[in-house]
Amino acid sequence: MFKWACLLVATAFLGFVAWVLNDVRLEVRRTSNNLNATSESINENLPPILEKTRKATDALGDDIPQIVTRTRDVSETVGELAADLRKMKTAMARLKTERDPDLTDYADSILDFVGQTDALVGAKPLVSLGSALQNPVPAKAWAASARNEAVLATIINKSKLGVLTSMTSNAVGQPWYVQFGNRRELMLDWLKAQHPETKALFAKEGT
């Protein structure tokens, strides 16, 4: 009886092992099938991907020399412009330090004198049927914006009269006007009559 019981247990165990092995075999088969399908998909899609990559590489390879050349040209141009700007700043700084102090003081006195008034400053338009000033600004604002022009005037001129002439006309040579309410006159004439340094200058010149 004991033998039959042992045989029954052994048979059941062998059956369990066989079932496990069969399940493992089926899982391995499913995994193998999935791998085969994935491999086939890769084999189908890989050639087009490689072809597109090759074309992109070829196209980029054709353009790379031009891109590199253009980048180098732009870099050189920017570098040259930066160098030129540095040279200009250095030259302007040197010119500022080399200006005649008498001319500098005279130009500053004109700006300060005009800027402290409540006048409007402007020029007449080149073509106009009326006499109104074109885009007049308060004297204080004009004096502040004319600082750079005053520096240039003291650089290019060698006399106070030259500085005065440059500062009382705009970039295109039109004379500046000062307007007090409804009264308007040339800035040059007004300075000759009201600005102490300019009055003294013309008294010295005998005009």
Coordinates of C-alpha atoms in Angstrom, one line a residue:
M1 CA 0.0 0.0 0.0
F2 CA 2.8 2.3 0.8
K3 CA 4.4 1.7 -2.6
W4 CA 1.3 2.7 -4.3
A5 CA 1.1 5.9 -2.3
C6 CA 4.7 6.8 -3.2
L7 CA 4.0 6.0 -6.9
L8 CA 1.0 8.3 -6.8
V9 CA 2.9 11.1 -5.3
A10 CA 5.8 10.7 -7.8
T11 CA 3.3 10.7 -10.7
A12 CA 1.7 13.8 -9.4
F13 CA 5.0 15.6 -9.0
L14 CA 6.2 14.6 -12.5
G15 CA 2.9 15.9 -13.9
F16 CA 3.4 19.2 -12.2
V17 CA 7.0 19.4 -13.5
A18 CA 5.8 18.6 -17.0
W19 CA 3.1 21.4 -16.8
V20 CA 5.6 23.9 -15.6
L21 CA 8.1 23.0 -18.4
N22 CA 5.3 23.3 -21.0
D23 CA 4.3 26.7 -19.7
V24 CA 7.9 27.9 -19.8
R25 CA 8.2 26.5 -23.4
L26 CA 5.1 28.4 -24.4
E27 CA 6.3 31.6 -22.9
V28 CA 9.7 31.3 -24.6
R29 CA 7.8 30.7 -27.9
R30 CA 5.7 33.9 -27.4
T31 CA 8.8 35.9 -26.5
S32 CA 10.6 34.5 -29.6
N33 CA 7.7 35.5 -31.8
N34 CA 7.6 39.0 -30.4
L35 CA 11.4 39.4 -31.0
N36 CA 11.0 38.1 -34.5
A37 CA 8.2 40.6 -35.1
T38 CA 10.3 43.5 -33.7
S39 CA 13.2 42.4 -35.7
E40 CA 11.2 42.4 -38.9
S41 CA 9.8 45.8 -38.1
I42 CA 13.3 47.2 -37.5
N43 CA 14.5 45.6 -40.7
E44 CA 11.6 47.2 -42.6
N45 CA 12.0 50.7 -41.2
L46 CA 15.8 50.9 -40.8
P47 CA 16.7 51.3 -44.5
P48 CA 14.4 54.4 -45.0
I49 CA 15.7 55.8 -41.7
L50 CA 19.3 55.3 -42.8
E51 CA 18.5 56.7 -46.3
K52 CA 16.9 59.9 -44.8
T53 CA 19.9 60.3 -42.4
R54 CA 22.3 59.9 -45.3
K55 CA 20.5 62.5 -47.3
A56 CA 20.4 65.0 -44.4
T57 CA 24.0 64.4 -43.8
D58 CA 24.9 64.9 -47.5
A59 CA 22.8 68.1 -47.6
L60 CA 24.3 69.5 -44.5
G61 CA 27.7 68.5 -45.7
D62 CA 27.2 70.6 -48.8
D63 CA 26.2 73.6 -46.8
I64 CA 28.7 73.4 -44.0
P65 CA 31.5 75.2 -45.9
Q66 CA 29.2 78.1 -46.8
I67 CA 27.9 78.3 -43.3
V68 CA 31.3 78.3 -41.8
T69 CA 32.5 80.9 -44.3
R70 CA 29.5 83.2 -43.6
T71 CA 29.9 82.8 -39.9
R72 CA 33.6 83.7 -40.1
D73 CA 32.8 86.7 -42.4
V74 CA 30.2 88.0 -40.0
S75 CA 32.5 87.5 -37.0
E76 CA 35.3 89.3 -38.8
T77 CA 32.9 92.2 -39.7
V78 CA 31.6 92.5 -36.2
G79 CA 35.1 92.4 -34.9
E80 CA 36.2 95.1 -37.3
L81 CA 33.2 97.3 -36.4
A82 CA 34.0 96.9 -32.7
A83 CA 37.6 97.8 -33.3
D84 CA 36.5 100.9 -35.3
L85 CA 34.1 102.0 -32.5
R86 CA 36.9 101.6 -30.0
K87 CA 39.2 103.7 -32.2
M88 CA 36.5 106.4 -32.6
K89 CA 35.8 106.5 -28.8
T90 CA 39.5 106.8 -28.2
A91 CA 39.8 109.6 -30.8
M92 CA 36.8 111.5 -29.4
A93 CA 38.2 111.2 -25.8
R94 CA 41.5 112.5 -27.0
L95 CA 39.9 115.4 -28.9
K96 CA 37.8 116.3 -25.9
T97 CA 40.9 116.6 -23.7
E98 CA 42.6 118.6 -26.4
R99 CA 39.8 121.2 -26.8
D100 CA 40.6 124.8 -26.2
P101 CA 39.3 125.5 -22.7
D102 CA 38.2 129.0 -23.6
L103 CA 36.0 127.7 -26.4
T104 CA 34.6 125.0 -24.1
D105 CA 33.7 127.5 -21.5
Y106 CA 32.1 129.8 -24.1
A107 CA 30.0 126.9 -25.6
D108 CA 28.9 125.8 -22.1
S109 CA 27.9 129.4 -21.3
I110 CA 25.7 129.6 -24.3
L111 CA 23.9 126.3 -23.4
D112 CA 23.5 127.4 -19.8
F113 CA 22.2 130.8 -20.8
V114 CA 19.6 129.4 -23.3
G115 CA 18.6 126.5 -21.0
Q116 CA 17.7 128.7 -18.1
T117 CA 15.0 130.6 -20.1
D118 CA 11.4 129.7 -20.6
A119 CA 11.7 130.1 -24.4
L120 CA 10.9 127.6 -27.1
V121 CA 13.7 126.8 -29.6
G122 CA 13.1 125.6 -33.1
A123 CA 13.9 126.2 -36.8
K124 CA 11.6 127.2 -39.6
P125 CA 10.8 124.4 -42.1
L126 CA 12.6 124.3 -45.4
V127 CA 9.3 124.7 -47.3
S128 CA 6.5 126.4 -45.5
L129 CA 3.7 128.9 -46.3
G130 CA 3.6 130.1 -42.7
S131 CA 6.1 131.3 -40.2
A132 CA 5.6 128.8 -37.4
L133 CA 8.6 127.0 -36.0
Q134 CA 8.9 123.3 -36.8
N135 CA 8.7 121.1 -33.8
P136 CA 9.8 123.7 -31.2
V137 CA 11.1 122.4 -27.9
P138 CA 11.6 124.0 -24.5
A139 CA 14.9 125.8 -24.2
K140 CA 16.1 123.5 -21.3
A141 CA 15.5 120.4 -23.5
W142 CA 17.2 122.0 -26.5
A143 CA 20.3 122.8 -24.3
A144 CA 20.5 119.3 -23.0
S145 CA 20.3 117.7 -26.4
A146 CA 22.8 120.2 -27.9
R147 CA 25.7 119.1 -25.7
N148 CA 27.2 116.8 -28.3
E149 CA 26.9 119.4 -31.0
A150 CA 28.6 121.9 -28.7
V151 CA 31.5 119.4 -28.2
L152 CA 31.8 119.1 -32.0
A153 CA 31.6 122.9 -32.4
T154 CA 34.6 123.3 -30.1
I155 CA 36.6 120.7 -32.0
I156 CA 36.1 121.9 -35.5
N157 CA 36.3 125.6 -34.8
K158 CA 39.2 127.7 -33.7
S159 CA 37.4 130.8 -32.5
K160 CA 34.4 131.8 -30.4
L161 CA 32.7 133.3 -33.5
G162 CA 33.0 129.9 -35.2
V163 CA 31.6 128.1 -32.2
L164 CA 28.7 130.6 -32.0
T165 CA 27.9 130.2 -35.7
S166 CA 27.8 126.4 -35.4
M167 CA 25.7 126.4 -32.3
T168 CA 23.1 128.8 -33.5
S169 CA 22.2 126.7 -36.6
N170 CA 21.1 123.1 -37.0
A171 CA 22.7 120.2 -38.8
V172 CA 21.5 121.4 -42.2
G173 CA 22.5 125.0 -41.7
Q174 CA 19.0 126.4 -40.8
P175 CA 19.2 129.1 -38.1
W176 CA 17.8 128.4 -34.6
Y177 CA 15.1 130.7 -33.4
V178 CA 14.1 131.5 -29.8
Q179 CA 10.4 132.3 -29.1
F180 CA 9.1 134.0 -26.0
G181 CA 5.3 134.0 -26.2
N182 CA 4.4 135.6 -29.5
R183 CA 7.9 137.2 -29.9
R184 CA 10.4 135.3 -32.0
E185 CA 13.9 136.2 -33.1
L186 CA 17.1 134.6 -34.4
M187 CA 19.0 132.9 -31.6
L188 CA 22.2 134.5 -32.9
D189 CA 20.7 138.1 -32.7
W190 CA 19.2 137.3 -29.3
L191 CA 22.6 136.1 -27.9
K192 CA 24.3 139.2 -29.4
A193 CA 21.9 141.4 -27.5
Q194 CA 21.4 139.4 -24.2
H195 CA 24.3 136.9 -23.6
P196 CA 27.1 138.7 -21.8
E197 CA 30.0 136.7 -23.3
T198 CA 28.6 137.1 -26.8
K199 CA 28.0 140.8 -26.3
A200 CA 31.6 141.2 -25.2
L201 CA 32.7 139.1 -28.2
F202 CA 31.0 141.4 -30.7
A203 CA 32.0 144.5 -28.9
K204 CA 35.6 143.3 -29.2
E205 CA 35.2 142.5 -32.8
G206 CA 33.7 146.0 -33.4
T207 CA 30.5 144.7 -35.0

